[in-house]
Amino acid sequence: MNRKHFLSSFIAATTVLPIFKTFANTVESETSSFKIPPYLQPGDSIGITSPAGYITQEQIQPSLLQMQSWGFTIKVGNTIGKRDFTYGGTDDERLADFQQMLDDPTIKAIMCARGGYGFVRIIDKLDFSSFKRRPKWIIGFSDITVLHCHLAKNYGIASIHSKMCNSFPDDWSKAEPIQIETILSIKNALVGEQMGYTAPININNRQGKVDGILVGGNLSIIETLAGSKSDLDTKDKILFIEDTGEYLYSIDRMLWNLKRSGKLKKLKGLIVGGFKVKPDDEGEEFGKTIYDSILEKVKEYNYPVAFDFPVGHQRNNFALKCGINHTLIVNETGSVLRTV
């Protein structure tokens, strides 16, 4: 159940970390068939709610203080501090809290406090009519992939796949550079900076250059939404996937679902983020790597494939804007993903 945890502008545009590099310039000029919520201005309000797993008031304090330091005001939802077993309150409480934030015209963005499990239990009961008239940025990942997919499928509204409240460092002055940069990428996404990201070469990469709308998220969530009202449409899109705590055979099974349901057939490109794989049980070894499984499923297609992107259940999990046009370049020096 613990699915809590790329694109960023760094403190300095020339910052290079050992594993990857990110960059940002001016406010981006985006063209997309998706609706793009208004970017935030100083003084705008961000709501914090817990539509999946539970979290305490104390645990959200670092994120609250940090976002206030960016010039935003914070409205804390009623689900923060509530608990119904693994959930941040009962289904009805989480539904009511999220609905209130969708409908509140003074809230310009909604930060999901953490992942876990639970959004699928309330998604079909939410009323998005007010949200459609006044779109706002919704932020989160892991279990929140349910919402990213639902918004893409039904409303064509962009959203932000990124870390959540439970990933903000307790002490900013003692935080590692990677923690700082991933958190700052959330701010940069919210204010509309042009985002860019590079990753090093991987021998399993497949080269190419494409433009397309970026969609994706947690692989197991995408798989479970197949055939539902939230089923992700990947045609002519750049798809990114990540996962954690799964056996290799289970990941292979999910990938077969994506292939057999046509989700891999007409992609513009595929981005593979972090995959924390559960070790095989003794005597039940799977015999294939994550690279083997993915390349097997896409061998008949010609689009670029980029591995080892910093998105997923890991520290180098940068903010991605789903529903926004991106350029993906994979060549002999590595991979680049940037907003158009």
Coordinates of N, CA and C in Angstrom, one line a residue, residues 34-271:
F34 N -5.1 19.9 -24.1 CA -5.5 19.9 -22.7 C -5.7 21.3 -22.2
K35 N -6.6 21.5 -21.3 CA -6.8 22.8 -20.7 C -5.7 22.9 -19.6
I36 N -5.1 24.1 -19.6 CA -4.0 24.3 -18.6 C -4.5 25.3 -17.5
P37 N -4.6 24.8 -16.3 CA -5.0 25.7 -15.2 C -4.2 26.9 -15.1
P38 N -4.7 28.0 -14.6 CA -3.9 29.2 -14.4 C -2.7 28.9 -13.5
Y39 N -1.6 29.5 -13.8 CA -0.4 29.4 -13.0 C -0.6 30.3 -11.7
L40 N 0.1 29.9 -10.7 CA -0.1 30.6 -9.4 C 0.7 31.9 -9.3
Q41 N 0.1 32.8 -8.6 CA 0.7 34.1 -8.3 C 0.9 34.2 -6.8
P42 N 1.8 35.1 -6.4 CA 2.0 35.3 -4.9 C 0.6 35.7 -4.2
G43 N 0.4 35.0 -3.1 CA -0.9 35.2 -2.4 C -1.9 34.2 -2.7
D44 N -1.8 33.5 -3.8 CA -2.8 32.4 -4.1 C -2.8 31.3 -3.1
S45 N -3.9 30.6 -3.0 CA -4.1 29.6 -2.0 C -3.9 28.2 -2.5
I46 N -3.2 27.4 -1.7 CA -3.1 26.0 -2.0 C -3.8 25.2 -0.9
G47 N -4.7 24.3 -1.3 CA -5.4 23.4 -0.4 C -4.6 22.1 -0.1
I48 N -4.5 21.7 1.1 CA -3.9 20.4 1.4 C -5.0 19.5 1.9
T49 N -5.1 18.3 1.3 CA -6.1 17.3 1.7 C -5.5 15.9 1.6
S50 N -6.1 15.0 2.2 CA -5.6 13.6 2.2 C -6.7 12.6 1.7
P51 N -6.8 12.5 0.3 CA -7.8 11.6 -0.3 C -7.5 10.2 -0.3
A52 N -6.3 9.8 0.2 CA -5.9 8.4 0.2 C -5.5 8.0 1.6
G53 N -4.2 7.9 1.9 CA -3.7 7.5 3.2 C -3.8 8.6 4.2
Y54 N -3.7 8.2 5.5 CA -3.8 9.2 6.6 C -2.4 9.9 6.8
I55 N -2.5 11.1 7.3 CA -1.3 11.9 7.7 C -1.7 12.8 8.8
T56 N -0.7 13.2 9.7 CA -1.0 14.0 10.8 C -0.7 15.5 10.5
Q57 N -1.3 16.3 11.4 CA -1.0 17.8 11.3 C 0.5 18.1 11.4
E58 N 1.1 17.4 12.3 CA 2.6 17.6 12.5 C 3.4 17.2 11.2
Q59 N 3.0 16.1 10.6 CA 3.7 15.7 9.4 C 3.6 16.6 8.2
I60 N 2.6 17.4 8.1 CA 2.4 18.3 7.0 C 3.1 19.7 7.3
Q61 N 3.5 19.9 8.5 CA 4.1 21.2 8.8 C 5.2 21.7 8.0
P62 N 6.2 20.8 7.7 CA 7.3 21.2 6.8 C 6.9 21.7 5.4
S63 N 5.9 21.0 4.8 CA 5.4 21.4 3.5 C 4.6 22.7 3.6
L64 N 3.8 22.8 4.7 CA 3.0 24.0 4.9 C 3.9 25.3 5.0
L65 N 5.0 25.2 5.8 CA 5.9 26.3 6.0 C 6.7 26.6 4.7
Q66 N 7.1 25.6 4.0 CA 7.8 25.8 2.8 C 7.0 26.5 1.7
M67 N 5.8 26.0 1.5 CA 4.9 26.6 0.5 C 4.5 28.1 0.9
Q68 N 4.4 28.3 2.2 CA 4.1 29.7 2.6 C 5.3 30.6 2.3
S69 N 6.6 30.0 2.4 CA 7.8 30.8 2.1 C 7.9 31.1 0.7
W70 N 7.1 30.4 -0.2 CA 7.1 30.7 -1.6 C 6.1 31.8 -1.9
G71 N 5.4 32.3 -0.9 CA 4.4 33.3 -1.1 C 3.0 32.9 -1.3
F72 N 2.7 31.6 -1.0 CA 1.3 31.1 -1.1 C 0.7 31.0 0.3
T73 N -0.6 31.1 0.3 CA -1.4 30.8 1.5 C -1.8 29.4 1.5
I74 N -2.0 28.8 2.6 CA -2.4 27.4 2.7 C -3.7 27.2 3.4
K75 N -4.6 26.4 2.9 CA -5.8 26.0 3.5 C -5.7 24.5 3.8
V76 N -5.8 24.1 5.1 CA -5.6 22.7 5.5 C -7.0 22.1 5.5
G77 N -7.2 21.0 4.9 CA -8.4 20.3 4.8 C -8.8 19.5 6.1
N78 N -10.0 19.2 6.1 CA -10.5 18.5 7.3 C -10.0 17.0 7.5
T79 N -9.5 16.5 6.4 CA -9.0 15.1 6.5 C -7.6 15.0 7.1
I80 N -6.9 16.1 7.2 CA -5.5 16.1 7.8 C -5.7 15.9 9.3
G81 N -5.1 14.8 9.8 CA -5.2 14.4 11.2 C -6.2 13.4 11.4
K82 N -7.1 13.1 10.4 CA -8.1 12.1 10.6 C -7.6 10.8 10.2
R83 N -8.2 9.7 10.8 CA -7.7 8.4 10.4 C -8.9 7.4 10.5
D84 N -9.0 6.6 9.5 CA -9.9 5.5 9.5 C -9.1 4.3 9.0
F85 N -8.5 3.6 9.9 CA -7.6 2.5 9.6 C -6.5 3.1 8.7
T86 N -6.3 2.6 7.5 CA -5.2 3.1 6.6 C -5.5 4.5 6.0
Y87 N -6.8 4.9 6.0 CA -7.2 6.0 5.2 C -7.2 7.3 6.0
G88 N -7.1 8.4 5.3 CA -7.2 9.8 5.9 C -8.6 10.1 6.2
G89 N -9.3 9.4 7.0 CA -10.7 9.6 7.2 C -11.6 8.5 6.5
T90 N -12.8 8.5 6.7 CA -13.7 7.6 6.0 C -13.9 8.0 4.6
D91 N -14.4 7.1 3.8 CA -14.7 7.5 2.4 C -15.5 8.8 2.3
D92 N -16.5 8.9 3.0 CA -17.4 10.1 3.0 C -16.6 11.3 3.4
E93 N -15.8 11.2 4.4 CA -15.0 12.4 4.9 C -14.0 12.8 3.8
R94 N -13.3 11.9 3.2 CA -12.3 12.2 2.2 C -13.0 12.7 0.9
L95 N -14.1 12.2 0.6 CA -14.9 12.7 -0.5 C -15.3 14.1 -0.3
A96 N -15.9 14.4 0.9 CA -16.4 15.8 1.2 C -15.2 16.8 1.2
D97 N -14.1 16.4 1.7 CA -13.0 17.3 1.8 C -12.4 17.7 0.4
F98 N -12.3 16.6 -0.4 CA -11.8 16.9 -1.7 C -12.8 17.7 -2.6
Q99 N -14.0 17.3 -2.4 CA -15.1 18.1 -3.2 C -15.1 19.5 -2.8
Q100 N -14.9 19.8 -1.5 CA -14.9 21.2 -1.1 C -13.8 22.0 -1.7
M101 N -12.6 21.3 -1.8 CA -11.5 22.0 -2.4 C -11.6 22.2 -3.9
L102 N -12.3 21.2 -4.6 CA -12.6 21.4 -6.0 C -13.5 22.6 -6.2
D103 N -14.5 22.8 -5.3 CA -15.5 23.8 -5.5 C -15.1 25.2 -5.0
D104 N -14.1 25.2 -4.1 CA -13.7 26.5 -3.5 C -13.0 27.4 -4.6
P105 N -13.6 28.5 -5.0 CA -12.9 29.3 -6.0 C -11.7 30.0 -5.6
T106 N -11.5 30.1 -4.2 CA -10.3 30.8 -3.7 C -9.1 29.9 -3.7
I107 N -9.3 28.6 -3.8 CA -8.2 27.6 -3.9 C -7.7 27.4 -5.3
K108 N -6.4 27.7 -5.6 CA -5.9 27.7 -7.0 C -5.1 26.4 -7.3
A109 N -4.8 25.6 -6.2 CA -4.1 24.4 -6.4 C -4.5 23.5 -5.3
I110 N -4.5 22.2 -5.5 CA -4.7 21.2 -4.4 C -3.5 20.3 -4.3
M111 N -2.9 20.2 -3.2 CA -1.8 19.3 -2.9 C -2.3 18.1 -2.1
C112 N -2.2 16.9 -2.7 CA -2.6 15.7 -2.0 C -1.5 15.4 -1.0
A113 N -1.8 15.2 0.3 CA -0.8 15.1 1.3 C 0.1 13.9 1.2
R114 N -0.5 12.8 0.8 CA 0.3 11.6 0.6 C -0.5 10.6 -0.3
G115 N 0.2 9.5 -0.6 CA -0.4 8.5 -1.4 C -1.0 7.4 -0.5
G116 N -0.6 6.2 -0.8 CA -1.1 5.0 -0.1 C -2.1 4.3 -0.9
Y117 N -3.4 4.4 -0.5 CA -4.5 3.7 -1.2 C -5.8 4.4 -0.8
G118 N -6.7 4.6 -1.7 CA -8.0 5.1 -1.4 C -8.7 6.0 -2.4
F119 N -8.0 6.6 -3.3 CA -8.6 7.5 -4.2 C -9.7 6.8 -5.1
V120 N -9.4 5.6 -5.5 CA -10.3 4.9 -6.4 C -11.6 4.7 -5.7
R121 N -11.7 4.7 -4.4 CA -12.9 4.4 -3.7 C -13.9 5.7 -3.7
I122 N -13.3 6.8 -4.1 CA -14.2 8.0 -4.1 C -14.3 8.7 -5.5
I123 N -13.4 8.3 -6.4 CA -13.3 9.1 -7.7 C -14.6 9.2 -8.4
D124 N -15.5 8.2 -8.4 CA -16.7 8.2 -9.2 C -17.8 9.0 -8.5
K125 N -17.6 9.4 -7.3 CA -18.6 10.2 -6.5 C -18.3 11.7 -6.6
L126 N -17.1 12.0 -7.1 CA -16.8 13.5 -7.1 C -17.5 14.2 -8.3
D127 N -17.9 15.4 -8.0 CA -18.5 16.2 -9.0 C -17.5 17.2 -9.5
F128 N -17.1 17.1 -10.8 CA -16.1 18.0 -11.4 C -16.7 19.1 -12.2
S129 N -18.0 19.4 -12.1 CA -18.6 20.5 -12.9 C -18.0 21.8 -12.6
S130 N -17.8 22.2 -11.3 CA -17.2 23.4 -10.9 C -15.7 23.5 -11.3
F131 N -15.0 22.4 -11.2 CA -13.6 22.2 -11.5 C -13.4 22.4 -13.0
K132 N -14.3 21.9 -13.9 CA -14.2 22.1 -15.3 C -14.3 23.6 -15.7
R133 N -15.2 24.3 -15.0 CA -15.3 25.8 -15.3 C -14.2 26.6 -14.8
R134 N -13.6 26.1 -13.7 CA -12.4 26.8 -13.1 C -11.3 25.8 -12.7
P135 N -10.6 25.4 -13.8 CA -9.6 24.3 -13.5 C -8.5 24.9 -12.5
K136 N -8.0 24.0 -11.7 CA -6.9 24.3 -10.8 C -5.9 23.2 -10.8
W137 N -4.7 23.5 -10.5 CA -3.6 22.4 -10.5 C -3.8 21.4 -9.3
I138 N -3.8 20.2 -9.7 CA -3.9 19.1 -8.7 C -2.5 18.4 -8.6
I139 N -2.0 18.2 -7.4 CA -0.6 17.8 -7.3 C -0.5 16.5 -6.5
G140 N 0.3 15.5 -7.0 CA 0.5 14.3 -6.3 C 1.0 13.2 -7.2
F141 N 1.3 12.0 -6.6 CA 1.6 10.9 -7.4 C 1.3 9.6 -6.7
S142 N 1.8 8.5 -7.2 CA 1.5 7.2 -6.6 C 0.0 6.9 -6.7
D143 N -0.7 6.8 -5.6 CA -2.2 6.5 -5.7 C -2.9 7.6 -6.4
I144 N -2.3 8.8 -6.4 CA -3.0 10.0 -7.1 C -2.9 9.8 -8.6
T145 N -2.2 8.8 -9.1 CA -2.3 8.5 -10.5 C -3.7 8.2 -10.9
V146 N -4.6 7.7 -10.0 CA -6.0 7.6 -10.3 C -6.6 8.9 -10.8
L147 N -6.3 10.0 -10.2 CA -6.8 11.3 -10.5 C -6.2 11.8 -11.8
H148 N -4.9 11.7 -11.9 CA -4.2 12.2 -13.2 C -4.9 11.5 -14.4
C149 N -5.1 10.2 -14.3 CA -5.7 9.4 -15.4 C -7.1 9.9 -15.6
H150 N -7.8 10.0 -14.6 CA -9.3 10.4 -14.7 C -9.4 11.8 -15.3
L151 N -8.6 12.7 -14.9 CA -8.6 14.1 -15.5 C -8.3 14.1 -17.0
A152 N -7.3 13.3 -17.3 CA -6.8 13.2 -18.7 C -7.9 12.5 -19.6
K153 N -8.5 11.5 -19.1 CA -9.5 10.7 -19.8 C -10.8 11.5 -20.0
N154 N -11.3 12.1 -19.0 CA -12.6 12.7 -19.0 C -12.7 14.2 -19.3
Y155 N -11.7 14.9 -18.9 CA -11.8 16.4 -18.9 C -10.7 17.1 -19.7
G156 N -9.6 16.3 -20.0 CA -8.5 16.9 -20.7 C -7.9 18.1 -19.9
I157 N -7.7 18.0 -18.6 CA -7.1 19.1 -17.8 C -5.8 18.6 -17.3
A158 N -4.8 19.5 -17.4 CA -3.4 19.2 -17.0 C -3.3 19.2 -15.5
S159 N -2.3 18.4 -15.0 CA -2.1 18.2 -13.6 C -0.6 18.0 -13.3
I160 N -0.2 18.0 -12.1 CA 1.2 17.9 -11.7 C 1.5 16.6 -11.0
H161 N 2.3 15.8 -11.5 CA 2.8 14.5 -10.9 C 4.1 14.8 -10.2
S162 N 4.0 14.8 -8.8 CA 5.2 15.1 -8.1 C 5.1 14.6 -6.7
K163 N 6.2 14.9 -5.9 CA 6.2 14.6 -4.5 C 5.0 15.3 -3.8
M164 N 4.7 14.8 -2.6 CA 3.6 15.4 -1.8 C 4.1 15.8 -0.4
C165 N 3.2 16.2 0.4 CA 3.6 16.8 1.7 C 4.5 15.9 2.6
N166 N 4.3 14.6 2.5 CA 5.1 13.7 3.3 C 6.6 13.5 2.8
S167 N 7.0 14.2 1.7 CA 8.3 14.2 1.2 C 9.1 15.4 1.4
F168 N 8.5 16.5 2.0 CA 9.2 17.7 2.3 C 10.2 17.5 3.5
P169 N 11.4 18.0 3.4 CA 12.4 17.8 4.5 C 12.0 18.5 5.7
D170 N 12.2 17.9 6.9 CA 11.9 18.5 8.1 C 12.7 19.8 8.4
D171 N 14.0 19.8 8.0 CA 14.9 20.9 8.2 C 15.5 21.2 6.8
W172 N 15.0 22.3 6.2 CA 15.5 22.7 4.9 C 17.0 23.0 4.9
S173 N 17.5 23.5 6.0 CA 19.0 23.8 6.0 C 19.8 22.6 6.0
K174 N 19.3 21.5 6.4 CA 20.0 20.2 6.5 C 19.7 19.2 5.4
A175 N 18.8 19.7 4.5 CA 18.3 18.8 3.4 C 19.4 18.5 2.4
E176 N 19.4 17.3 1.8 CA 20.3 17.0 0.7 C 19.9 17.8 -0.5
P177 N 20.9 18.1 -1.4 CA 20.6 18.9 -2.6 C 19.4 18.3 -3.4
I178 N 19.4 17.0 -3.5 CA 18.4 16.3 -4.3 C 17.0 16.5 -3.7
Q179 N 16.9 16.6 -2.4 CA 15.6 16.9 -1.8 C 15.2 18.3 -2.1
I180 N 16.1 19.2 -2.0 CA 15.8 20.6 -2.3 C 15.3 20.8 -3.7
E181 N 16.0 20.2 -4.6 CA 15.7 20.4 -6.1 C 14.4 19.8 -6.4
T182 N 14.1 18.6 -5.9 CA 12.8 18.0 -6.2 C 11.6 18.8 -5.7
I183 N 11.8 19.3 -4.5 CA 10.7 20.1 -3.9 C 10.6 21.5 -4.6
L184 N 11.7 22.1 -5.0 CA 11.6 23.3 -5.8 C 11.0 23.1 -7.1
S185 N 11.1 21.9 -7.7 CA 10.5 21.6 -9.0 C 8.9 21.8 -8.9
I186 N 8.4 21.5 -7.7 CA 6.9 21.7 -7.5 C 6.6 23.2 -7.7
K187 N 7.3 24.0 -7.0 CA 7.1 25.5 -7.1 C 7.2 25.9 -8.6
N188 N 8.3 25.5 -9.3 CA 8.5 25.9 -10.6 C 7.4 25.5 -11.6
A189 N 6.9 24.3 -11.3 CA 5.7 23.8 -12.1 C 4.5 24.7 -11.9
L190 N 4.3 25.0 -10.6 CA 3.1 25.8 -10.2 C 3.1 27.2 -10.8
V191 N 4.3 27.8 -10.9 CA 4.3 29.2 -11.4 C 4.5 29.3 -12.9
G192 N 4.7 28.2 -13.6 CA 4.7 28.2 -15.0 C 6.1 28.3 -15.7
E193 N 7.1 27.9 -15.0 CA 8.5 28.0 -15.6 C 8.6 26.9 -16.6
Q194 N 9.4 27.2 -17.7 CA 9.6 26.2 -18.7 C 10.5 25.2 -18.1
M195 N 10.1 23.9 -18.2 CA 10.8 22.9 -17.5 C 11.6 22.0 -18.5
G196 N 12.8 21.6 -18.0 CA 13.6 20.7 -18.8 C 14.4 19.7 -18.0
Y197 N 14.8 18.6 -18.6 CA 15.4 17.5 -17.8 C 16.3 16.7 -18.7
T198 N 17.4 16.3 -18.2 CA 18.3 15.4 -18.9 C 18.7 14.3 -18.0
A199 N 18.9 13.1 -18.6 CA 19.3 11.9 -17.9 C 20.5 11.2 -18.7
P200 N 21.3 10.5 -18.0 CA 22.5 9.9 -18.7 C 22.1 8.8 -19.6
I201 N 23.1 8.4 -20.4 CA 22.8 7.3 -21.3 C 22.6 6.0 -20.6
N202 N 21.7 5.2 -21.1 CA 21.5 3.8 -20.7 C 21.6 2.9 -21.9
I203 N 22.4 1.8 -21.8 CA 22.6 1.0 -23.0 C 21.3 0.4 -23.5
N204 N 20.3 0.4 -22.7 CA 19.0 -0.2 -23.2 C 18.1 0.9 -23.8
N205 N 18.5 2.2 -23.8 CA 17.7 3.2 -24.4 C 17.5 2.9 -25.9
R206 N 16.4 3.4 -26.4 CA 16.2 3.4 -27.9 C 16.1 4.8 -28.4
Q207 N 16.9 5.2 -29.4 CA 17.0 6.5 -29.8 C 15.9 7.1 -30.6
G208 N 15.7 8.4 -30.6 CA 14.7 9.0 -31.4 C 14.4 10.4 -30.8
K209 N 13.6 11.2 -31.6 CA 13.1 12.5 -31.1 C 11.6 12.6 -31.5
V210 N 10.8 13.0 -30.5 CA 9.4 13.1 -30.7 C 8.8 14.2 -29.9
D211 N 7.7 14.8 -30.3 CA 6.9 15.7 -29.6 C 5.5 15.1 -29.2
G212 N 5.0 15.3 -28.0 CA 3.8 14.8 -27.7 C 3.3 15.2 -26.3
I213 N 2.1 15.0 -26.0 CA 1.5 15.3 -24.7 C 2.0 14.2 -23.7
L214 N 2.5 14.6 -22.5 CA 3.0 13.7 -21.5 C 1.8 13.2 -20.6
V215 N 1.7 11.9 -20.5 CA 0.8 11.3 -19.5 C 1.5 10.1 -18.8
G216 N 0.9 9.7 -17.7 CA 1.4 8.5 -17.1 C 1.3 8.5 -15.6
G217 N 2.2 7.7 -14.9 CA 2.2 7.6 -13.5 C 2.6 6.2 -13.1
N218 N 2.0 5.8 -12.0 CA 2.3 4.5 -11.4 C 1.7 3.4 -12.2
L219 N 2.6 2.4 -12.6 CA 2.2 1.4 -13.5 C 1.0 0.5 -13.0
S220 N 1.1 0.1 -11.8 CA 0.0 -0.8 -11.3 C -1.3 -0.1 -11.2
I221 N -1.3 1.3 -10.9 CA -2.5 2.0 -10.9 C -3.1 2.1 -12.4
I222 N -2.2 2.4 -13.3 CA -2.7 2.5 -14.7 C -3.3 1.2 -15.2
E223 N -2.7 0.1 -14.8 CA -3.2 -1.2 -15.1 C -4.6 -1.4 -14.5
T224 N -4.8 -1.1 -13.3 CA -6.0 -1.4 -12.6 C -7.2 -0.5 -13.1
L225 N -6.8 0.6 -13.8 CA -7.9 1.5 -14.3 C -8.4 1.0 -15.7
A226 N -7.8 0.0 -16.2 CA -8.2 -0.4 -17.6 C -9.6 -0.8 -17.6
G227 N -10.3 -0.3 -18.6 CA -11.8 -0.6 -18.8 C -12.7 0.2 -17.9
S228 N -12.1 1.1 -17.1 CA -12.9 1.9 -16.2 C -13.1 3.3 -16.8
K229 N -13.9 4.1 -16.1 CA -14.1 5.5 -16.6 C -12.8 6.3 -16.5
S230 N -11.8 5.8 -15.8 CA -10.5 6.5 -15.7 C -9.4 5.9 -16.6
D231 N -9.8 5.0 -17.5 CA -8.8 4.3 -18.3 C -8.0 5.3 -19.1
L232 N -6.7 5.3 -19.0 CA -5.8 6.3 -19.6 C -5.7 6.1 -21.1
D233 N -5.9 7.1 -21.9 CA -5.7 7.1 -23.3 C -4.3 7.5 -23.7
T234 N -3.5 6.6 -24.2 CA -2.1 6.8 -24.5 C -1.8 7.1 -26.0
K235 N -2.8 7.1 -26.8 CA -2.6 7.3 -28.3 C -1.9 8.6 -28.6
D236 N -0.8 8.6 -29.3 CA 0.0 9.8 -29.7 C 0.5 10.5 -28.5
K237 N 0.7 9.9 -27.4 CA 1.2 10.5 -26.2 C 2.6 10.0 -25.9
I238 N 3.3 10.8 -25.0 CA 4.6 10.3 -24.4 C 4.2 9.7 -23.1
L239 N 4.4 8.5 -22.8 CA 4.0 7.8 -21.6 C 5.2 7.6 -20.7
F240 N 5.0 8.0 -19.4 CA 6.0 7.6 -18.4 C 5.4 6.7 -17.3
I241 N 6.2 5.8 -16.9 CA 5.7 4.8 -15.9 C 6.8 4.6 -14.8
E242 N 6.3 4.2 -13.6 CA 7.2 3.9 -12.5 C 6.4 3.0 -11.5
D243 N 7.1 2.3 -10.6 CA 6.5 1.5 -9.6 C 7.4 1.1 -8.5
T244 N 6.9 0.5 -7.5 CA 7.7 0.2 -6.3 C 7.1 -1.0 -5.6
G245 N 7.9 -1.9 -5.1 CA 7.5 -3.0 -4.2 C 6.8 -4.1 -5.0
E246 N 7.1 -4.3 -6.2 CA 6.5 -5.3 -7.0 C 7.5 -6.4 -7.5
Y247 N 7.1 -7.6 -7.6 CA 7.9 -8.7 -8.1 C 8.1 -8.4 -9.6
L248 N 9.2 -8.9 -10.2 CA 9.4 -8.8 -11.6 C 8.3 -9.4 -12.5
Y249 N 7.9 -10.6 -12.0 CA 6.8 -11.2 -12.8 C 5.5 -10.4 -12.8
S250 N 5.3 -9.7 -11.7 CA 4.1 -8.9 -11.6 C 4.2 -7.7 -12.5
I251 N 5.4 -7.1 -12.5 CA 5.6 -6.0 -13.5 C 5.5 -6.4 -14.9
D252 N 6.0 -7.6 -15.2 CA 5.8 -8.2 -16.5 C 4.4 -8.4 -16.9
R253 N 3.6 -8.8 -16.0 CA 2.2 -9.0 -16.2 C 1.5 -7.7 -16.5
M254 N 1.8 -6.7 -15.7 CA 1.2 -5.3 -15.9 C 1.6 -4.8 -17.3
L255 N 2.8 -5.0 -17.7 CA 3.3 -4.6 -19.0 C 2.5 -5.3 -20.2
W256 N 2.2 -6.6 -19.9 CA 1.4 -7.3 -20.9 C 0.0 -6.7 -21.0
N257 N -0.5 -6.3 -19.9 CA -1.8 -5.6 -19.9 C -1.8 -4.4 -20.8
L258 N -0.7 -3.6 -20.6 CA -0.6 -2.4 -21.4 C -0.5 -2.7 -22.9
K259 N 0.3 -3.8 -23.2 CA 0.5 -4.1 -24.6 C -0.8 -4.7 -25.2
R260 N -1.5 -5.6 -24.5 CA -2.7 -6.3 -25.0 C -3.9 -5.3 -25.1
S261 N -3.9 -4.3 -24.3 CA -5.0 -3.3 -24.3 C -4.7 -2.2 -25.3
G262 N -3.5 -2.2 -26.0 CA -3.2 -1.3 -27.0 C -2.5 0.0 -26.5
K263 N -2.2 0.1 -25.2 CA -1.6 1.3 -24.7 C -0.2 1.5 -25.1
L264 N 0.5 0.5 -25.6 CA 1.9 0.7 -26.1 C 2.0 0.8 -27.6
K265 N 0.9 0.6 -28.3 CA 1.0 0.5 -29.7 C 1.2 1.8 -30.5
K266 N 0.5 2.9 -30.1 CA 0.6 4.1 -30.8 C 1.2 5.3 -30.0
L267 N 2.1 4.9 -29.1 CA 2.8 5.9 -28.3 C 3.7 6.8 -29.2
K268 N 4.0 8.0 -28.8 CA 5.0 8.8 -29.4 C 6.4 8.4 -28.8
G269 N 6.4 8.1 -27.5 CA 7.6 7.7 -26.8 C 7.3 7.1 -25.4
L270 N 8.3 6.4 -24.9 CA 8.1 5.8 -23.6 C 9.2 6.2 -22.6
I271 N 8.9 6.6 -21.4 CA 9.9 7.0 -20.4 C 9.7 6.1 -19.2

